[in-house]
Amino acid sequence: AKRGISIMSLGNNHVIEYGKEAINKLLHLLHEGGVYHCGAGMELSEATTAVEMQKRKAFISSASRLIEAISARGIGQVLPIGQKPYTAAIGELREKGDEICVLCHWGY
């Protein structure tokens, strides 16, 4: 990873503000730079996917619906806190025995 960054939390209300092309470019640049990401993606399944690191550590990122972080307008998806995809993803990580780091973004 460049500049010592190996993982980035994207679960917030700002990641989709500049539209589909911008989030697509961001995801491409992160992939090209070898930086893992969690919490957002082009589809909810990508936003729900945790980053699993060595020694059974996993990172999952999410944002509150209260700050309008979730978009279903074809732009991209942010993992919603407390919703079924969120609880299911954490449940799957627990079954694997992962130590989970949950990164949450909420509030005004």
Backbone as JSON Lines, residues from 0, in Angstrom:
{"i":0,"aa":"A","n":[0.84,-1.19,0.0],"ca":[0.0,0.0,0.0],"c":[0.88,1.25,0.0]}
{"i":1,"aa":"K","n":[0.44,2.23,-0.7],"ca":[1.2,3.47,-0.79],"c":[1.06,4.28,0.49]}
{"i":2,"aa":"R","n":[2.14,4.94,0.87],"ca":[2.17,5.85,2.01],"c":[1.72,5.2,3.32]}
{"i":3,"aa":"G","n":[1.87,3.89,3.43],"ca":[1.58,3.2,4.68],"c":[0.11,2.96,4.96]}
{"i":4,"aa":"I","n":[-0.77,3.29,4.03],"ca":[-2.2,3.06,4.22],"c":[-2.54,1.7,3.64]}
{"i":5,"aa":"S","n":[-3.11,0.82,4.46],"ca":[-3.45,-0.51,3.95],"c":[-4.95,-0.78,3.94]}
{"i":6,"aa":"I","n":[-5.73,0.0,4.71],"ca":[-7.17,-0.21,4.74],"c":[-7.86,1.15,4.91]}
{"i":7,"aa":"M","n":[-9.02,1.3,4.27],"ca":[-9.75,2.55,4.33],"c":[-11.22,2.28,4.62]}
{"i":8,"aa":"S","n":[-11.78,3.04,5.55],"ca":[-13.2,2.95,5.88],"c":[-13.98,3.9,4.98]}
{"i":9,"aa":"L","n":[-14.94,3.36,4.22],"ca":[-15.74,4.18,3.3],"c":[-17.19,4.32,3.76]}
{"i":10,"aa":"G","n":[-17.54,3.74,4.89],"ca":[-18.92,3.78,5.36],"c":[-19.26,5.14,5.95]}
{"i":11,"aa":"N","n":[-19.6,6.08,5.08],"ca":[-19.98,7.42,5.54],"c":[-20.9,8.07,4.51]}
{"i":12,"aa":"N","n":[-21.46,9.21,4.87],"ca":[-22.42,9.87,3.99],"c":[-21.78,10.73,2.9]}
{"i":13,"aa":"H","n":[-20.47,10.81,2.86],"ca":[-19.8,11.65,1.86],"c":[-19.29,10.88,0.65]}
{"i":14,"aa":"V","n":[-19.15,9.57,0.78],"ca":[-18.49,8.78,-0.25],"c":[-19.25,8.76,-1.57]}
{"i":15,"aa":"I","n":[-20.55,8.99,-1.55],"ca":[-21.34,8.95,-2.79],"c":[-21.81,10.33,-3.24]}
{"i":16,"aa":"E","n":[-21.31,11.38,-2.61],"ca":[-21.78,12.74,-2.92],"c":[-21.46,13.2,-4.34]}
{"i":17,"aa":"Y","n":[-20.43,12.67,-4.97],"ca":[-20.04,13.15,-6.3],"c":[-20.46,12.19,-7.41]}
{"i":18,"aa":"G","n":[-21.34,11.25,-7.08],"ca":[-21.94,10.41,-8.1],"c":[-21.23,9.11,-8.39]}
{"i":19,"aa":"K","n":[-21.84,8.38,-9.32],"ca":[-21.4,7.03,-9.67],"c":[-19.98,7.0,-10.24]}
{"i":20,"aa":"E","n":[-19.68,7.93,-11.13],"ca":[-18.35,7.95,-11.76],"c":[-17.25,8.17,-10.71]}
{"i":21,"aa":"A","n":[-17.51,9.04,-9.75],"ca":[-16.51,9.34,-8.72],"c":[-16.26,8.16,-7.8]}
{"i":22,"aa":"I","n":[-17.32,7.49,-7.34],"ca":[-17.11,6.34,-6.45],"c":[-16.46,5.2,-7.21]}
{"i":23,"aa":"N","n":[-16.82,5.04,-8.48],"ca":[-16.2,4.01,-9.3],"c":[-14.69,4.28,-9.43]}
{"i":24,"aa":"K","n":[-14.32,5.54,-9.65],"ca":[-12.9,5.9,-9.76],"c":[-12.19,5.69,-8.43]}
{"i":25,"aa":"L","n":[-12.82,6.09,-7.32],"ca":[-12.23,5.88,-6.01],"c":[-11.95,4.4,-5.77]}
{"i":26,"aa":"L","n":[-12.92,3.54,-6.04],"ca":[-12.74,2.1,-5.83],"c":[-11.61,1.56,-6.72]}
{"i":27,"aa":"H","n":[-11.55,2.04,-7.95],"ca":[-10.48,1.62,-8.87],"c":[-9.11,2.05,-8.35]}
{"i":28,"aa":"L","n":[-9.0,3.31,-7.9],"ca":[-7.72,3.8,-7.4],"c":[-7.27,3.05,-6.14]}
{"i":29,"aa":"L","n":[-8.22,2.74,-5.26],"ca":[-7.87,1.96,-4.06],"c":[-7.36,0.59,-4.46]}
{"i":30,"aa":"H","n":[-8.05,-0.05,-5.4],"ca":[-7.62,-1.37,-5.87],"c":[-6.23,-1.3,-6.5]}
{"i":31,"aa":"E","n":[-6.03,-0.34,-7.37],"ca":[-4.73,-0.18,-8.03],"c":[-3.61,0.1,-7.03]}
{"i":32,"aa":"G","n":[-3.92,0.83,-5.96],"ca":[-2.92,1.18,-4.95],"c":[-2.73,0.11,-3.89]}
{"i":33,"aa":"G","n":[-3.48,-0.98,-3.98],"ca":[-3.35,-2.05,-3.01],"c":[-3.93,-1.7,-1.64]}
{"i":34,"aa":"V","n":[-4.91,-0.77,-1.62],"ca":[-5.54,-0.37,-0.37],"c":[-6.89,-1.07,-0.25]}
{"i":35,"aa":"Y","n":[-7.06,-1.86,0.8],"ca":[-8.34,-2.52,1.06],"c":[-9.36,-1.49,1.52]}
{"i":36,"aa":"H","n":[-10.63,-1.77,1.3],"ca":[-11.68,-0.86,1.75],"c":[-12.89,-1.66,2.23]}
{"i":37,"aa":"C","n":[-13.69,-1.02,3.06],"ca":[-14.92,-1.64,3.54],"c":[-15.96,-0.55,3.79]}
{"i":38,"aa":"G","n":[-17.23,-0.93,3.77],"ca":[-18.31,-0.01,4.1],"c":[-19.05,0.59,2.93]}
{"i":39,"aa":"A","n":[-18.5,0.56,1.73],"ca":[-19.17,1.12,0.55],"c":[-18.7,0.4,-0.7]}
{"i":40,"aa":"G","n":[-19.5,0.48,-1.73],"ca":[-19.16,-0.13,-3.0],"c":[-20.24,0.17,-4.01]}
{"i":41,"aa":"M","n":[-20.12,-0.39,-5.18],"ca":[-21.13,-0.16,-6.21],"c":[-22.42,-0.9,-5.89]}
{"i":42,"aa":"E","n":[-22.33,-1.99,-5.19],"ca":[-23.5,-2.78,-4.78],"c":[-23.45,-2.99,-3.28]}
{"i":43,"aa":"L","n":[-24.6,-3.27,-2.67],"ca":[-24.66,-3.5,-1.23],"c":[-23.79,-4.69,-0.83]}
{"i":44,"aa":"S","n":[-23.72,-5.71,-1.68],"ca":[-22.88,-6.88,-1.35],"c":[-21.42,-6.48,-1.18]}
{"i":45,"aa":"E","n":[-20.94,-5.54,-1.98],"ca":[-19.56,-5.06,-1.84],"c":[-19.41,-4.22,-0.57]}
{"i":46,"aa":"A","n":[-20.41,-3.4,-0.28],"ca":[-20.36,-2.57,0.93],"c":[-20.38,-3.41,2.2]}
{"i":47,"aa":"T","n":[-21.02,-4.57,2.12],"ca":[-21.16,-5.48,3.26],"c":[-19.91,-6.33,3.49]}
{"i":48,"aa":"T","n":[-19.07,-6.47,2.49],"ca":[-17.9,-7.33,2.59],"c":[-16.85,-6.74,3.52]}
{"i":49,"aa":"A","n":[-16.5,-7.5,4.55],"ca":[-15.48,-7.07,5.5],"c":[-14.09,-7.3,4.93]}
{"i":50,"aa":"V","n":[-13.13,-6.57,5.42],"ca":[-11.73,-6.81,5.08],"c":[-11.17,-7.7,6.18]}
{"i":51,"aa":"E","n":[-10.75,-8.89,5.81],"ca":[-10.21,-9.83,6.78],"c":[-8.7,-9.84,6.66]}
{"i":52,"aa":"M","n":[-8.05,-9.51,7.77],"ca":[-6.6,-9.41,7.81],"c":[-6.01,-10.67,8.44]}
{"i":53,"aa":"Q","n":[-4.7,-10.73,8.48],"ca":[-4.01,-11.85,9.12],"c":[-4.39,-11.93,10.59]}
{"i":54,"aa":"K","n":[-4.19,-13.08,11.18],"ca":[-4.45,-13.32,12.6],"c":[-5.92,-13.15,12.94]}
{"i":55,"aa":"R","n":[-6.81,-13.45,11.99],"ca":[-8.25,-13.47,12.2],"c":[-8.81,-12.14,12.68]}
{"i":56,"aa":"K","n":[-8.34,-11.07,12.13],"ca":[-8.89,-9.74,12.42],"c":[-9.69,-9.29,11.2]}
{"i":57,"aa":"A","n":[-10.86,-8.7,11.45],"ca":[-11.7,-8.24,10.36],"c":[-12.17,-6.82,10.63]}
{"i":58,"aa":"F","n":[-12.33,-6.04,9.56],"ca":[-12.79,-4.67,9.66],"c":[-14.08,-4.54,8.86]}
{"i":59,"aa":"I","n":[-15.08,-3.91,9.46],"ca":[-16.34,-3.67,8.77],"c":[-16.73,-2.21,9.06]}
{"i":60,"aa":"S","n":[-17.23,-1.53,8.06],"ca":[-17.52,-0.11,8.17],"c":[-18.97,0.15,7.78]}
{"i":61,"aa":"S","n":[-19.62,1.08,8.49],"ca":[-21.03,1.35,8.21],"c":[-21.38,2.79,8.58]}
{"i":62,"aa":"A","n":[-22.58,3.19,8.16],"ca":[-23.04,4.55,8.44],"c":[-24.53,4.53,8.77]}
{"i":63,"aa":"S","n":[-24.96,5.53,9.5],"ca":[-26.34,5.66,9.93],"c":[-27.24,6.16,8.8]}
{"i":64,"aa":"R","n":[-28.45,5.63,8.75],"ca":[-29.44,6.12,7.8],"c":[-29.89,7.53,8.19]}
{"i":65,"aa":"L","n":[-29.69,7.92,9.44],"ca":[-30.12,9.25,9.9],"c":[-29.42,10.37,9.16]}
{"i":66,"aa":"I","n":[-28.2,10.12,8.69],"ca":[-27.46,11.16,7.97],"c":[-27.53,10.94,6.46]}
{"i":67,"aa":"E","n":[-28.53,10.18,6.04],"ca":[-28.78,9.94,4.62],"c":[-27.56,9.42,3.89]}
{"i":68,"aa":"A","n":[-26.9,8.45,4.5],"ca":[-25.69,7.89,3.91],"c":[-25.98,6.78,2.92]}
{"i":69,"aa":"I","n":[-27.21,6.33,2.87],"ca":[-27.52,5.17,2.06],"c":[-28.17,5.63,0.75]}
{"i":70,"aa":"S","n":[-27.66,5.16,-0.36],"ca":[-28.23,5.54,-1.66],"c":[-28.64,4.3,-2.42]}
{"i":71,"aa":"A","n":[-29.83,4.32,-2.95],"ca":[-30.29,3.24,-3.82],"c":[-30.56,3.79,-5.21]}
{"i":72,"aa":"R","n":[-29.95,4.91,-5.53],"ca":[-30.19,5.59,-6.8],"c":[-29.23,5.14,-7.9]}
{"i":73,"aa":"G","n":[-28.61,4.0,-7.74],"ca":[-27.69,3.52,-8.76],"c":[-26.32,4.15,-8.71]}
{"i":74,"aa":"I","n":[-26.05,4.94,-7.66],"ca":[-24.74,5.6,-7.53],"c":[-23.75,4.66,-6.87]}
{"i":75,"aa":"G","n":[-24.13,4.11,-5.76],"ca":[-23.29,3.23,-4.97],"c":[-24.02,2.92,-3.68]}
{"i":76,"aa":"Q","n":[-23.45,2.11,-2.86],"ca":[-24.1,1.68,-1.63],"c":[-23.16,1.85,-0.44]}
{"i":77,"aa":"V","n":[-23.73,2.24,0.68],"ca":[-23.02,2.3,1.95],"c":[-23.72,1.33,2.88]}
{"i":78,"aa":"L","n":[-22.97,0.58,3.65],"ca":[-23.54,-0.4,4.57],"c":[-24.27,0.32,5.71]}
{"i":79,"aa":"P","n":[-25.59,0.08,5.88],"ca":[-26.34,0.75,6.94],"c":[-26.16,0.1,8.3]}
{"i":80,"aa":"I","n":[-25.92,0.92,9.32],"ca":[-25.78,0.43,10.7],"c":[-27.08,-0.22,11.14]}
{"i":81,"aa":"G","n":[-26.98,-1.38,11.76],"ca":[-28.11,-2.02,12.4],"c":[-29.11,-2.7,11.49]}
{"i":82,"aa":"Q","n":[-28.98,-2.58,10.19],"ca":[-29.9,-3.22,9.26],"c":[-29.48,-4.67,9.05]}
{"i":83,"aa":"K","n":[-30.35,-5.46,8.43],"ca":[-30.1,-6.9,8.26],"c":[-28.75,-7.22,7.61]}
{"i":84,"aa":"P","n":[-28.34,-6.54,6.52],"ca":[-27.03,-6.87,5.94],"c":[-25.87,-6.66,6.92]}
{"i":85,"aa":"Y","n":[-25.98,-5.64,7.77],"ca":[-24.96,-5.31,8.77],"c":[-24.87,-6.41,9.82]}
{"i":86,"aa":"T","n":[-26.01,-6.78,10.39],"ca":[-26.0,-7.81,11.44],"c":[-25.61,-9.17,10.87]}
{"i":87,"aa":"A","n":[-26.03,-9.45,9.65],"ca":[-25.66,-10.73,9.02],"c":[-24.15,-10.8,8.78]}
{"i":88,"aa":"A","n":[-23.55,-9.71,8.31],"ca":[-22.11,-9.7,8.05],"c":[-21.32,-9.9,9.34]}
{"i":89,"aa":"I","n":[-21.73,-9.25,10.42],"ca":[-21.05,-9.41,11.7],"c":[-21.23,-10.84,12.22]}
{"i":90,"aa":"G","n":[-22.43,-11.39,12.05],"ca":[-22.69,-12.78,12.46],"c":[-21.78,-13.76,11.75]}
{"i":91,"aa":"E","n":[-21.59,-13.57,10.45],"ca":[-20.7,-14.46,9.67],"c":[-19.27,-14.36,10.17]}
{"i":92,"aa":"L","n":[-18.82,-13.16,10.48],"ca":[-17.46,-12.99,10.99],"c":[-17.3,-13.65,12.36]}
{"i":93,"aa":"R","n":[-18.31,-13.54,13.2],"ca":[-18.26,-14.18,14.52],"c":[-18.16,-15.69,14.4]}
{"i":94,"aa":"E","n":[-18.93,-16.26,13.46],"ca":[-18.89,-17.72,13.26],"c":[-17.5,-18.18,12.85]}
{"i":95,"aa":"K","n":[-16.78,-17.36,12.12],"ca":[-15.41,-17.7,11.7],"c":[-14.42,-17.53,12.85]}
{"i":96,"aa":"G","n":[-14.82,-16.84,13.9],"ca":[-13.92,-16.62,15.03],"c":[-13.06,-15.38,14.86]}
{"i":97,"aa":"D","n":[-13.47,-14.49,13.96],"ca":[-12.69,-13.27,13.74],"c":[-12.83,-12.3,14.91]}
{"i":98,"aa":"E","n":[-11.74,-11.59,15.18],"ca":[-11.79,-10.43,16.07],"c":[-12.25,-9.28,15.17]}
{"i":99,"aa":"I","n":[-13.35,-8.64,15.51],"ca":[-13.99,-7.69,14.62],"c":[-13.79,-6.25,15.08]}
{"i":100,"aa":"C","n":[-13.36,-5.41,14.16],"ca":[-13.26,-3.97,14.4],"c":[-14.39,-3.33,13.6]}
{"i":101,"aa":"V","n":[-15.37,-2.75,14.3],"ca":[-16.51,-2.12,13.65],"c":[-16.29,-0.61,13.62]}
{"i":102,"aa":"L","n":[-16.31,-0.03,12.43],"ca":[-16.11,1.4,12.23],"c":[-17.45,2.01,11.86]}
{"i":103,"aa":"C","n":[-17.98,2.88,12.71],"ca":[-19.31,3.46,12.48],"c":[-19.23,4.97,12.28]}
{"i":104,"aa":"H","n":[-20.1,5.47,11.42],"ca":[-20.18,6.91,11.14],"c":[-21.65,7.3,11.29]}
{"i":105,"aa":"W","n":[-21.96,8.2,12.26],"ca":[-23.34,8.63,12.41],"c":[-23.42,9.96,13.14]}
{"i":106,"aa":"G","n":[-24.6,10.53,13.15],"ca":[-24.85,11.76,13.87],"c":[-24.61,13.01,13.03]}
{"i":107,"aa":"Y","n":[-25.2,14.08,13.47],"ca":[-25.04,15.36,12.78],"c":[-23.98,16.18,13.47]}
